[in-house]
CSV table of C-alpha atoms and ligand atoms in Angstrom, one decimal:
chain,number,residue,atom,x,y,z
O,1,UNK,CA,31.1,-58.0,31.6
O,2,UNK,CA,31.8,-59.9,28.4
O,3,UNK,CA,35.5,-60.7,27.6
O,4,UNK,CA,36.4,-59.1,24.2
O,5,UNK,CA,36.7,-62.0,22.5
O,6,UNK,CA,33.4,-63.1,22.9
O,7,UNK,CA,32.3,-60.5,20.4
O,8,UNK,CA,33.3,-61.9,17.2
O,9,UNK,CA,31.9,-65.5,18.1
O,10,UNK,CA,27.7,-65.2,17.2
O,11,UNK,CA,27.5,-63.2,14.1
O,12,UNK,CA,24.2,-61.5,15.0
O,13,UNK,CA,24.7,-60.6,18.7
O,14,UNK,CA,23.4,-57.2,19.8
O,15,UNK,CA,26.8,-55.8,20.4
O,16,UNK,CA,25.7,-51.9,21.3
O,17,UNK,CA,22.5,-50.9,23.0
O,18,UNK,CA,21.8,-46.7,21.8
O,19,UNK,CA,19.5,-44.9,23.8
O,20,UNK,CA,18.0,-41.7,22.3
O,21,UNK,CA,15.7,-40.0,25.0
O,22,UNK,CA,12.9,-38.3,22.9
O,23,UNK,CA,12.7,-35.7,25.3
O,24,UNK,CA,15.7,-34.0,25.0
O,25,UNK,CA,16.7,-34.4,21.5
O,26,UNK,CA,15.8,-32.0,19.4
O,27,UNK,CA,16.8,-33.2,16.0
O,28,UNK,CA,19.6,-31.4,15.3
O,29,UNK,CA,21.1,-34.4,12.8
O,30,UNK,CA,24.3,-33.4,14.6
O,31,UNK,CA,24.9,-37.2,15.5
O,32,UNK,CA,23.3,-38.3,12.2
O,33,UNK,CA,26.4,-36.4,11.0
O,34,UNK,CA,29.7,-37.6,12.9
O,35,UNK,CA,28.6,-41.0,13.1
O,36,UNK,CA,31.2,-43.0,11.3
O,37,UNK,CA,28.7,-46.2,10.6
O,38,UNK,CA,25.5,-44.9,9.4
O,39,UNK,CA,24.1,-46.3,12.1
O,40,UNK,CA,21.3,-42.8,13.0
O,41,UNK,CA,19.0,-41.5,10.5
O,42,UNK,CA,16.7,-38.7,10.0
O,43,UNK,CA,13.4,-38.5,8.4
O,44,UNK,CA,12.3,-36.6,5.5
O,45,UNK,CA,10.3,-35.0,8.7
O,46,UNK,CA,13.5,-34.1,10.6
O,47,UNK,CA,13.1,-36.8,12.7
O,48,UNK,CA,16.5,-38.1,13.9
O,49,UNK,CA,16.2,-42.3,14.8
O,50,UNK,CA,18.4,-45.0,15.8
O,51,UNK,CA,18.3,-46.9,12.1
O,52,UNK,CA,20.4,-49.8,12.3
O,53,UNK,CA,22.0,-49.9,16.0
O,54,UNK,CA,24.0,-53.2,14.4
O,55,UNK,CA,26.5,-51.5,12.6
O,56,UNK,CA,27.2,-49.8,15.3
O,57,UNK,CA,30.9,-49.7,16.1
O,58,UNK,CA,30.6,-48.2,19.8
O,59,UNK,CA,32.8,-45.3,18.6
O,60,UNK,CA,31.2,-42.8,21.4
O,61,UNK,CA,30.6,-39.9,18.7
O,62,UNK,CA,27.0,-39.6,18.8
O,63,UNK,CA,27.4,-39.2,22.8
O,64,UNK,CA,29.9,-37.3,22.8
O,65,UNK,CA,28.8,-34.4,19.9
O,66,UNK,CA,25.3,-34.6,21.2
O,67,UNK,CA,24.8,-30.8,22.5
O,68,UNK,CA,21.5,-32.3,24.3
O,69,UNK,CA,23.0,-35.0,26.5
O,70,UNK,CA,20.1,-37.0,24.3
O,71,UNK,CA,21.8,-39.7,22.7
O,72,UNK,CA,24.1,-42.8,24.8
O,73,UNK,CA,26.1,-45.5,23.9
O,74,UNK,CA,27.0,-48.5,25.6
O,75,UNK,CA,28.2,-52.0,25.0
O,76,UNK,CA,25.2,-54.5,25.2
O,77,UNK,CA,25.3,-56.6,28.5
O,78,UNK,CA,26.3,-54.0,30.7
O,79,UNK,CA,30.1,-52.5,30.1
O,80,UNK,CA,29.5,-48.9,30.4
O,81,UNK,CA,33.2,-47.5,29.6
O,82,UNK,CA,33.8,-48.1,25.9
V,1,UNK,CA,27.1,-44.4,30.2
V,2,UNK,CA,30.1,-43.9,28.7
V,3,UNK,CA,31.7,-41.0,31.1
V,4,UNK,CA,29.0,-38.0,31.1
V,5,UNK,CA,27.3,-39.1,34.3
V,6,UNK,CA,23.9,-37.9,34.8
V,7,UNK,CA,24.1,-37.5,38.3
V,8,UNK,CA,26.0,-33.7,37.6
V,9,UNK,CA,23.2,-32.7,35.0
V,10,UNK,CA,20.2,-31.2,36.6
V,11,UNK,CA,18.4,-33.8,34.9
V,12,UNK,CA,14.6,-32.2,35.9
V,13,UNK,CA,16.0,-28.9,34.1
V,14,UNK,CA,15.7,-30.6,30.5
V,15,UNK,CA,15.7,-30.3,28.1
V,16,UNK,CA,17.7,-27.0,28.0
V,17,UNK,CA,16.8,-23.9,26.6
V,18,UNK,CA,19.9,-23.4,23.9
V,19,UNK,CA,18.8,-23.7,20.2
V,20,UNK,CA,19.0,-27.1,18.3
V,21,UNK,CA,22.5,-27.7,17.2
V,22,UNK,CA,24.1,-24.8,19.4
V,23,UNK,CA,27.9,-25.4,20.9
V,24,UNK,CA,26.9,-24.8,23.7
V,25,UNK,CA,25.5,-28.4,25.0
V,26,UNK,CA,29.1,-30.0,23.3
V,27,UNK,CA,31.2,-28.0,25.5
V,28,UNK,CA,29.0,-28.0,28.5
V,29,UNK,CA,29.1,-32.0,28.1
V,30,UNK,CA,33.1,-32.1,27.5
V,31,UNK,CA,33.2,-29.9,30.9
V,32,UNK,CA,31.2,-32.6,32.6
V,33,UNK,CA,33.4,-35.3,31.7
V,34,UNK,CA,36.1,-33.9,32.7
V,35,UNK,CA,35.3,-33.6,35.6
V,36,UNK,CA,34.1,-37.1,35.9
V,37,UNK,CA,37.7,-38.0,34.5
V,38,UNK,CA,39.7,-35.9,37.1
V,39,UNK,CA,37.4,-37.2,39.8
V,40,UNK,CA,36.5,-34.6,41.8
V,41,UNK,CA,33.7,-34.8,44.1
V,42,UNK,CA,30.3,-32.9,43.5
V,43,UNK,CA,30.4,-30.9,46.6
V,44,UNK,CA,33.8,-30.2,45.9
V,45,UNK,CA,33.4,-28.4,42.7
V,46,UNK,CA,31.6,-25.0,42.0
V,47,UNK,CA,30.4,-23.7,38.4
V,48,UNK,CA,30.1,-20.0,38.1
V,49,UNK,CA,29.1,-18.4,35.1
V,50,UNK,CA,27.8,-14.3,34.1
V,51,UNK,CA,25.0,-13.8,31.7
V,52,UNK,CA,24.5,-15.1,28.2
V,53,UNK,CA,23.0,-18.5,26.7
V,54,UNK,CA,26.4,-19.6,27.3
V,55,UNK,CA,26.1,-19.1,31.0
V,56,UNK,CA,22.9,-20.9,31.0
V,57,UNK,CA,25.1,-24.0,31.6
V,58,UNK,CA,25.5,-23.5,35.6
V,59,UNK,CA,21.7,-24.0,35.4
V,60,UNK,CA,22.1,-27.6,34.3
V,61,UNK,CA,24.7,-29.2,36.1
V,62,UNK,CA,24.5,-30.4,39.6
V,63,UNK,CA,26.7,-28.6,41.5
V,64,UNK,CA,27.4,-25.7,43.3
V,65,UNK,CA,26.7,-23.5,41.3
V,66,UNK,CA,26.0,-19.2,41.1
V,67,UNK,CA,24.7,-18.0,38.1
V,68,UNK,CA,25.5,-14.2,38.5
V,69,UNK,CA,25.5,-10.8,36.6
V,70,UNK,CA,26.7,-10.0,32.7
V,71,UNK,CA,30.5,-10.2,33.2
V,72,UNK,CA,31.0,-10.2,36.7
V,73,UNK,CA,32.0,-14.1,36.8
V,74,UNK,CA,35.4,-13.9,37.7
V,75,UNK,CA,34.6,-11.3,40.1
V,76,UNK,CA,32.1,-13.2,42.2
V,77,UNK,CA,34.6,-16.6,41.5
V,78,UNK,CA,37.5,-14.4,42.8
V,79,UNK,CA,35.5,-14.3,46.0
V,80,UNK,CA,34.2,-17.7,46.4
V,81,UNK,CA,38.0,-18.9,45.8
V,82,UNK,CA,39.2,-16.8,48.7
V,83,UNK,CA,36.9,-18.0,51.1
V,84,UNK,CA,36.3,-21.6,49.9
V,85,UNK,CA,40.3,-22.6,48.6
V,86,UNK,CA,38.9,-26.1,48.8
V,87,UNK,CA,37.1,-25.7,46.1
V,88,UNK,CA,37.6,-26.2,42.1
V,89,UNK,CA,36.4,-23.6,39.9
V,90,UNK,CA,35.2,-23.7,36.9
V,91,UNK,CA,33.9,-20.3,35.4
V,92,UNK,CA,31.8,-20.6,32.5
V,93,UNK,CA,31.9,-17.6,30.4
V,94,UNK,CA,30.6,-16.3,26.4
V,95,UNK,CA,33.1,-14.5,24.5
V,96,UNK,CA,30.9,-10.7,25.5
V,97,UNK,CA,30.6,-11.7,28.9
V,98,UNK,CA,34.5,-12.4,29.5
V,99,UNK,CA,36.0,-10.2,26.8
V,100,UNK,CA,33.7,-6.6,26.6
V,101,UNK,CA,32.1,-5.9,29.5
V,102,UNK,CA,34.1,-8.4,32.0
V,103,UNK,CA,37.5,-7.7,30.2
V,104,UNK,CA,38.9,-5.5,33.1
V,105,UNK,CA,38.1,-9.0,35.7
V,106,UNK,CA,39.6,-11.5,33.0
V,107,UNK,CA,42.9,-9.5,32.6
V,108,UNK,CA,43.1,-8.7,36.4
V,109,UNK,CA,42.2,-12.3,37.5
V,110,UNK,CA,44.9,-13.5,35.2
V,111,UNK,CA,47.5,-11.2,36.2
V,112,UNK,CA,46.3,-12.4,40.0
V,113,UNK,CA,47.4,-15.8,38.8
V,114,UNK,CA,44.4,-17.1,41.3
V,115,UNK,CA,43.1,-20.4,40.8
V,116,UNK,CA,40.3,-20.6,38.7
V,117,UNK,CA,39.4,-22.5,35.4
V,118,UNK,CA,37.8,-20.5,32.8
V,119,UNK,CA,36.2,-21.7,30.2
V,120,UNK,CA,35.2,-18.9,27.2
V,121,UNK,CA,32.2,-20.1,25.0
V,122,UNK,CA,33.4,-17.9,22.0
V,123,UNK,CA,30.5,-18.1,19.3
V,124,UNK,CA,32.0,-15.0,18.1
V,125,UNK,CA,29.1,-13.2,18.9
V,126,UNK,CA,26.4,-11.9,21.4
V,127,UNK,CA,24.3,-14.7,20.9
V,128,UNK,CA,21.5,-13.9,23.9
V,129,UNK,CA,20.8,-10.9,22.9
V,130,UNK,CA,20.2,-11.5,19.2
V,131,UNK,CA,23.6,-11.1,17.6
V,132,UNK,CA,25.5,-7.9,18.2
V,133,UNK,CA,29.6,-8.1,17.4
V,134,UNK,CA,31.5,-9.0,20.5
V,135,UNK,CA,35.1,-8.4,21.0
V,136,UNK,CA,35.6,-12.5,19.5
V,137,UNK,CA,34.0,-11.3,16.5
V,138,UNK,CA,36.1,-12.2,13.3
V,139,UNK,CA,37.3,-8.8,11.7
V,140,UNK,CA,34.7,-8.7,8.4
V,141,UNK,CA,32.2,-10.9,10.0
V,142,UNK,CA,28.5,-9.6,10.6
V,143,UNK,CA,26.5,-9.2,13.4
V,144,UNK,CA,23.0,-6.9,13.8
V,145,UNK,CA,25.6,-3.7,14.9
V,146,UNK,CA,27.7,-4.6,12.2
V,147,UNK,CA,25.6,-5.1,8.9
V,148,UNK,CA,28.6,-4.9,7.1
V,149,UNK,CA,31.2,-7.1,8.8
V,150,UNK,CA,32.5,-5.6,11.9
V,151,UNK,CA,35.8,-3.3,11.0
V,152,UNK,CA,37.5,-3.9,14.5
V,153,UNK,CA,39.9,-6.9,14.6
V,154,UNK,CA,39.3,-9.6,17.1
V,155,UNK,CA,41.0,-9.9,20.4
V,156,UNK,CA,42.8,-13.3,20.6
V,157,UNK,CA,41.8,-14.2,23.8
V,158,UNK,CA,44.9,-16.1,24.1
V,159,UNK,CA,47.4,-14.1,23.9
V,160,UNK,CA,46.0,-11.5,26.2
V,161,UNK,CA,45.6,-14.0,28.9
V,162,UNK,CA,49.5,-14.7,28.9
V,163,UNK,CA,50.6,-11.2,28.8
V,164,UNK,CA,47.9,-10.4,31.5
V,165,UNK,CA,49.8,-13.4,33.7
V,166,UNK,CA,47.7,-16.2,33.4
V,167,UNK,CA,49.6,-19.8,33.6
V,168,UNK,CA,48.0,-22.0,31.3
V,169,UNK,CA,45.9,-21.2,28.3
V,170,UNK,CA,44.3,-23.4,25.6
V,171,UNK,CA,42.1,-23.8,22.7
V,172,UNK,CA,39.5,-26.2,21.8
V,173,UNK,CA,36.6,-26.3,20.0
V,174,UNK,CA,33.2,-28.1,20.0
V,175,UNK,CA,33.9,-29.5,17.0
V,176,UNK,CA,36.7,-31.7,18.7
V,177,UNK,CA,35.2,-32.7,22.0
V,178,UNK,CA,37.7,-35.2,23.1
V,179,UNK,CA,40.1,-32.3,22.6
V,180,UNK,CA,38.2,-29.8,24.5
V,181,UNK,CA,37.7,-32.6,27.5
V,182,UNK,CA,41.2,-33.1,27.8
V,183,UNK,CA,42.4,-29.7,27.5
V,184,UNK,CA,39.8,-28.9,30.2
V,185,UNK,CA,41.4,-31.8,32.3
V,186,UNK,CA,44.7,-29.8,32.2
V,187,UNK,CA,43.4,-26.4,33.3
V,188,UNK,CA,41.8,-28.3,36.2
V,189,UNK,CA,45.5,-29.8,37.1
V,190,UNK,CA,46.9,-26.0,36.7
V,191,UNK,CA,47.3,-24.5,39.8
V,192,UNK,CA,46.6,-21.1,38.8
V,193,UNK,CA,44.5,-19.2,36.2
V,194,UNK,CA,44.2,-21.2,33.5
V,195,UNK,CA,41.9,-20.2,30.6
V,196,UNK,CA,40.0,-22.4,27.9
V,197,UNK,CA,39.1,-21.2,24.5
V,198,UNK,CA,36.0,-23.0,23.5
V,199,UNK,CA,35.5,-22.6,20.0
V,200,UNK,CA,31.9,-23.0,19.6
V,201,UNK,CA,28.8,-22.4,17.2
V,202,UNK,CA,25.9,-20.1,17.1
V,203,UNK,CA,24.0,-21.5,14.3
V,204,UNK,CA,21.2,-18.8,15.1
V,205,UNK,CA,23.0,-15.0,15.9
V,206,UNK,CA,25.8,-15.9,14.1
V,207,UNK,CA,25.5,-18.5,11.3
V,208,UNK,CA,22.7,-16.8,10.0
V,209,UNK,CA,23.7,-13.9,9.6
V,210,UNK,CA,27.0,-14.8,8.1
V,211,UNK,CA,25.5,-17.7,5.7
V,212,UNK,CA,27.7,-20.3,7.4
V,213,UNK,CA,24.9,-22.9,6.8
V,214,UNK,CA,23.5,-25.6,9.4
V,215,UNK,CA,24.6,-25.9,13.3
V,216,UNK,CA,26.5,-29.6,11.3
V,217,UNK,CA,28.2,-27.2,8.7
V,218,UNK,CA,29.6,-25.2,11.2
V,219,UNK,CA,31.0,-28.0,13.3
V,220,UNK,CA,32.2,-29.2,9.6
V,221,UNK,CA,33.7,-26.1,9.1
V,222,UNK,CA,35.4,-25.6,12.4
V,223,UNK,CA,36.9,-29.0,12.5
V,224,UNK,CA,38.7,-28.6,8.8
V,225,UNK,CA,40.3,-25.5,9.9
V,226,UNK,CA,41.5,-27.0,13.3
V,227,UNK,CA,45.1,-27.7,13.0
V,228,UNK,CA,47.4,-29.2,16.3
V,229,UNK,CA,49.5,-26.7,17.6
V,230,UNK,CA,51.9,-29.5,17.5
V,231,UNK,CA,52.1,-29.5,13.9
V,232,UNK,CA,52.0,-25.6,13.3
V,233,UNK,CA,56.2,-25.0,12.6
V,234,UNK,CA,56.7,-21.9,14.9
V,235,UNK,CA,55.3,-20.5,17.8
V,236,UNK,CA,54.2,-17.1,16.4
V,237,UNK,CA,51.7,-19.2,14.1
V,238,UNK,CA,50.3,-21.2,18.0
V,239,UNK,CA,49.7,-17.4,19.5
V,240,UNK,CA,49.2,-14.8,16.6
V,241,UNK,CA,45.5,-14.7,15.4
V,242,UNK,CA,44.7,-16.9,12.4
V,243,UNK,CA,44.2,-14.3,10.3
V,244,UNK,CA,48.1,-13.7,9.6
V,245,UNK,CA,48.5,-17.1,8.8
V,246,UNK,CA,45.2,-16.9,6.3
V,247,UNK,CA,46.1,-13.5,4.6
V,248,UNK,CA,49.1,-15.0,2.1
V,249,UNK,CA,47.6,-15.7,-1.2
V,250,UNK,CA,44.6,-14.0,-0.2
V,251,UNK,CA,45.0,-10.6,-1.2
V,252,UNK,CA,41.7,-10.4,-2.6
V,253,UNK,CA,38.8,-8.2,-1.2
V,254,UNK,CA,36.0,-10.5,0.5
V,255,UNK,CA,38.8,-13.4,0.2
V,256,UNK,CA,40.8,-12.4,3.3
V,257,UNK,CA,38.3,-14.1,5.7
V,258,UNK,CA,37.4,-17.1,3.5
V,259,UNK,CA,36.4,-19.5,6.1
V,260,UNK,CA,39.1,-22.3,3.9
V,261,UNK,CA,41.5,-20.0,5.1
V,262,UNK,CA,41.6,-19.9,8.2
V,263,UNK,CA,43.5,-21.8,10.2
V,264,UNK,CA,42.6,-22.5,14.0
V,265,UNK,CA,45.4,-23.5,16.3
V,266,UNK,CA,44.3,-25.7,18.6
V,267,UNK,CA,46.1,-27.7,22.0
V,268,UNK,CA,48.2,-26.1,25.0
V,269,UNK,CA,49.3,-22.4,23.8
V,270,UNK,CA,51.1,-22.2,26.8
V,271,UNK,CA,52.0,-23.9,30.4
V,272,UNK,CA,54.0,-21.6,32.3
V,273,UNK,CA,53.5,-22.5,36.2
V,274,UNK,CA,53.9,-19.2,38.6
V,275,UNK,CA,52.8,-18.7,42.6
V,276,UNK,CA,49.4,-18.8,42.5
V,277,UNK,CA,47.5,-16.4,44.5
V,278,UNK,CA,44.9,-18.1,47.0
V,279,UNK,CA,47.9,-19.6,48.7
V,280,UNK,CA,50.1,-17.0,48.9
V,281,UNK,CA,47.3,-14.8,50.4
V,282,UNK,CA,46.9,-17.7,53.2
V,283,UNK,CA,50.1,-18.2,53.7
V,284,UNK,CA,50.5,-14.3,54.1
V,285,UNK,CA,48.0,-14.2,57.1
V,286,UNK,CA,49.5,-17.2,58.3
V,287,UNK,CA,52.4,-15.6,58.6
V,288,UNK,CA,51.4,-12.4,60.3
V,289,UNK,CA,49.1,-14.6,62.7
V,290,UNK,CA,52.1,-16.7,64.0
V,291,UNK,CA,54.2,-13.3,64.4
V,292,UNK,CA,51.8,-11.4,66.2
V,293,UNK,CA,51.5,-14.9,68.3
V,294,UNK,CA,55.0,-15.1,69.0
V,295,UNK,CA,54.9,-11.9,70.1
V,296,UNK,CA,52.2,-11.7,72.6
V,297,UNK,CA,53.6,-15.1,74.4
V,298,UNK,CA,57.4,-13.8,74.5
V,299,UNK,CA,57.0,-10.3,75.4
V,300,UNK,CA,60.0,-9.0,75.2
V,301,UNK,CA,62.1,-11.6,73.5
V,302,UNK,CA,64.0,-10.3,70.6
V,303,UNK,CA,63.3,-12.6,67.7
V,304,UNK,CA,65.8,-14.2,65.1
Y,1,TPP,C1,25.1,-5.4,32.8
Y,1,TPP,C2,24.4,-6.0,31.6
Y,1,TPP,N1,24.6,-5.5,30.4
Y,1,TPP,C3,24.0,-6.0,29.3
Y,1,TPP,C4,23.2,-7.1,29.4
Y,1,TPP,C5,22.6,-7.7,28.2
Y,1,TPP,N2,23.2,-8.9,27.8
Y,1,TPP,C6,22.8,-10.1,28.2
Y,1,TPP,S1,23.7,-11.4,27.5
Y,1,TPP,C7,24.7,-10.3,26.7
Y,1,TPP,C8,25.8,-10.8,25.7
Y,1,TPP,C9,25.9,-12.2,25.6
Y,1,TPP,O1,27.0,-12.5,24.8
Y,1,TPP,P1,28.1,-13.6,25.3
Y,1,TPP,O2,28.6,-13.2,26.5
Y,1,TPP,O3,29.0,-13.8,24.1
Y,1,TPP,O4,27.2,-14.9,25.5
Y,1,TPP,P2,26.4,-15.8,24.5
Y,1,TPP,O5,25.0,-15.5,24.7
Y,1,TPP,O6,26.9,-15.6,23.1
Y,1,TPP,O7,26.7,-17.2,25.0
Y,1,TPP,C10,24.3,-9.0,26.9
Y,1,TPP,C11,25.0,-7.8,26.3
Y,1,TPP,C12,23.0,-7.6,30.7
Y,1,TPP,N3,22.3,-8.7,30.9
Y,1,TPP,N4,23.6,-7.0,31.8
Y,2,SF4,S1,22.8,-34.9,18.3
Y,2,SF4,FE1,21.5,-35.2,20.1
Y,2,SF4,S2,19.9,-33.6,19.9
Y,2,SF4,FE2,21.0,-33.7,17.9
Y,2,SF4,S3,19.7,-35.2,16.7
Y,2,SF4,FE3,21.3,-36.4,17.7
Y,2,SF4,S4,20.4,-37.1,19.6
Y,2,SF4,FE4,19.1,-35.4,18.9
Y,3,SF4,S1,28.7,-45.0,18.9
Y,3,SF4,FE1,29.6,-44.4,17.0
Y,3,SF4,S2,29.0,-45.9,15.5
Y,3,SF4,FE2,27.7,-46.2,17.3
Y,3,SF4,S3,25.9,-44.9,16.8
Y,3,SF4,FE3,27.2,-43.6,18.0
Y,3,SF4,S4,28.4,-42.6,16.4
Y,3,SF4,FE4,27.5,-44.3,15.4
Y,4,SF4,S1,21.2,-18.0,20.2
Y,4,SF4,FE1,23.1,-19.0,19.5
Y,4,SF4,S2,24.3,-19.3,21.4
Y,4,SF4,FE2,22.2,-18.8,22.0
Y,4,SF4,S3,21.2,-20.8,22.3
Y,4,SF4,FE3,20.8,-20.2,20.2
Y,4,SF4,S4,22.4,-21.0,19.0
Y,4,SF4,FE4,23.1,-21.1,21.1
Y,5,MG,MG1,28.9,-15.3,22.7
């Protein structure tokens, strides 16, 4: 597990890895929604996607409001408790 | 994963059959991790639920579960308790199911005070079965029986469980997950009958019909209107239904249930430990086990 600190070092290290399992979702936009970083998008489609998983701030609301158990959220390198 | 661990979703049973957006997903996932958070062991913990979409939820989670008959949850719960004390139990109940036709088991079970954890899915409405008012219905609101807004004012759930004897009762909503999880997390520590209130949305038999826009709007909604019960000044305003706080300065007709107005109290509404049932009943038989015991070895023997 990487020490905190570690995090601010490289400026462009994957800090968040967002899984979004196709399968289940069903594009709701719910997450799109209470995600504090703009970090999901939907298509003109409907399409919900993970847009730019960078800003990502590993605040656990996508997770945690999705009502399809579609969408997780860990820190990048393996800590699975954020 | 973060705490919802997939190992108590019956993953091969997705994706679910509830609408997209519905509540009921958020407060079947805040159930799950509270469970994962208090830590108690898969086979230790049984899910019942009656009929409804809401009920649909003992279908997806891996454990034991019964899925049985429209408002009969707490009956068949009452029973598994008794002969299975080991075991926790959550009943997973919508508003109809625990509140029409299963009012008569949720007053009785309360008044029991027997350990079990319900958790009501109010959407406010009949949402299986296309819409029809329930007894969670919002006086002025409108379902397919009610074209006009229902006239009958809501029960709140709440403050019939405490009267009726129940020892810990809360509200939560799926617009506040963490919330809901912890609160969930405290009925499961009550030993007793502890209800949940899950506030939750039915963006299709109820939003609809009562133009409260997308399953996001809802959750939008419900979260403005959510206020602590911490910060609500006196107790009346944690118990009575929100409607008494909403009706000053909203004398207007159509006005009274603007949704602004409303004020949802949510947190603990009230922790009040009593006996609890399971283990007095044991401790009853018990009892008349070790007398008639005592009595067969020392025949004769006048006891103390
Ligand atoms: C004995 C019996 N009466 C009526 C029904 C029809 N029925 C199925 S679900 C339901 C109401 C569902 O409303 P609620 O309990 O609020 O659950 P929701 O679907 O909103 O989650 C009714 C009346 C039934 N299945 N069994
Ligand atoms: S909240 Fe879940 S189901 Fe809804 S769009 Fe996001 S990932 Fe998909
Ligand atoms: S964890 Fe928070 S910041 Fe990251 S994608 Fe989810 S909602 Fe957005
Ligand atoms: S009808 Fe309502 S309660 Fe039932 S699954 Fe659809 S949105 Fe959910
Ligand atoms: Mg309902």
């Amino acid at each position: 597990m990487p020490k905190k600190n570690s995090r601010s070092s490289p400026p462009k290290k994957r800090i968040a890895e967002l899984k979004l399992n196709e399968e289940r979702c069903k594009d709701c936009g719910i997450c799109v929604a209470f995600c504090p970083a703009k970090v999901l998008g939907q298509k003109e489609t409907g399409e919900v996607y993970i847009k730019d998983e960078e800003k990502c701030t590993l605040c656990g609301n996508c997770e945690i409001y999705c009502p399809d158990f579609a969408i997780t959220v860990k820190e990048a390198g393996g800590n699975d408790e954020i | 994963m973060k705490s919802l661990r997939e190992e108590f979703l019956r993953t091969n049973k997705l994706p679910h059959i509830w609408c997209p957006g519905c509540g009921n997903g958020i407060v079947t996932a805040a159930l799950v991790r509270a469970i994962g958070k208090v830590g108690f062991e898969q086979k230790d913990v049984a899910v019942v639920s009656g009929i409804g979409c809401s009920s649909r939820a003992a279908g997806y989670l891996n454990f034991n579960t019964l899925h049985t008959t429209h408002g009969r949850a707490l009956a068949f719960a009452t029973g598994l308790k008794l002969a299975q004390p080991g075991l926790k139990v959550f009943v997973v109940m919508g508003d109809g199911d625990a509140t029409a036709i299963g009012g008569n088991h949720f007053i009785h079970a309360a008044r029991r005070n027997i350990d079990l954890n319900a958790i009501i899915i109010n959407n406010h409405i009949y949402g299986m079965t296309g819409g029809q008012h329930s007894p969670l219905t919002p006086e002025g609101k409108k379902a397919t029986t009610a074209p006009e807004g229902t006239l009958e004012r809501e029960f709140n759930i709440l403050e019939l469980a405490v009267s009726a004897g129940a020892t810990y009762g809360a509200r939560g909503t799926a617009a506040q997950p963490r919330l809901l999880e912890k609160l969930i997390v405290g009925a499961s520590q009550n030993e007793g009958f502890s209800v949940v209130e899950a506030m939750s949305t039915c963006p299709v038999s109820y939003g609809r019909r009562n133009r409260l826009g997308s399953a996001v709007d809802m959750l939008k909604d419900i979260k403005q209107r959510s206020v602590s019960v911490e910060k609500l000044e006196t107790k009346a305003e944690t118990t009575r239904p929100r409607r008494d706080i909403a009706e000053e300065g909203a004398e207007e007709e159509g006005e009274t249930h603007d949704k602004q107005e409303e004020v949802i109290p949510v947190g603990v509404i009230f922790s009040r430990p009593a006996p609890e049932f399971v283990e007095r009943y044991y401790r009853g038989l018990n009892k008349e086990k070790e007398g008639k015991e005592g009595k067969e070895e020392k025949e004769g023997q006048v006891e103390s």
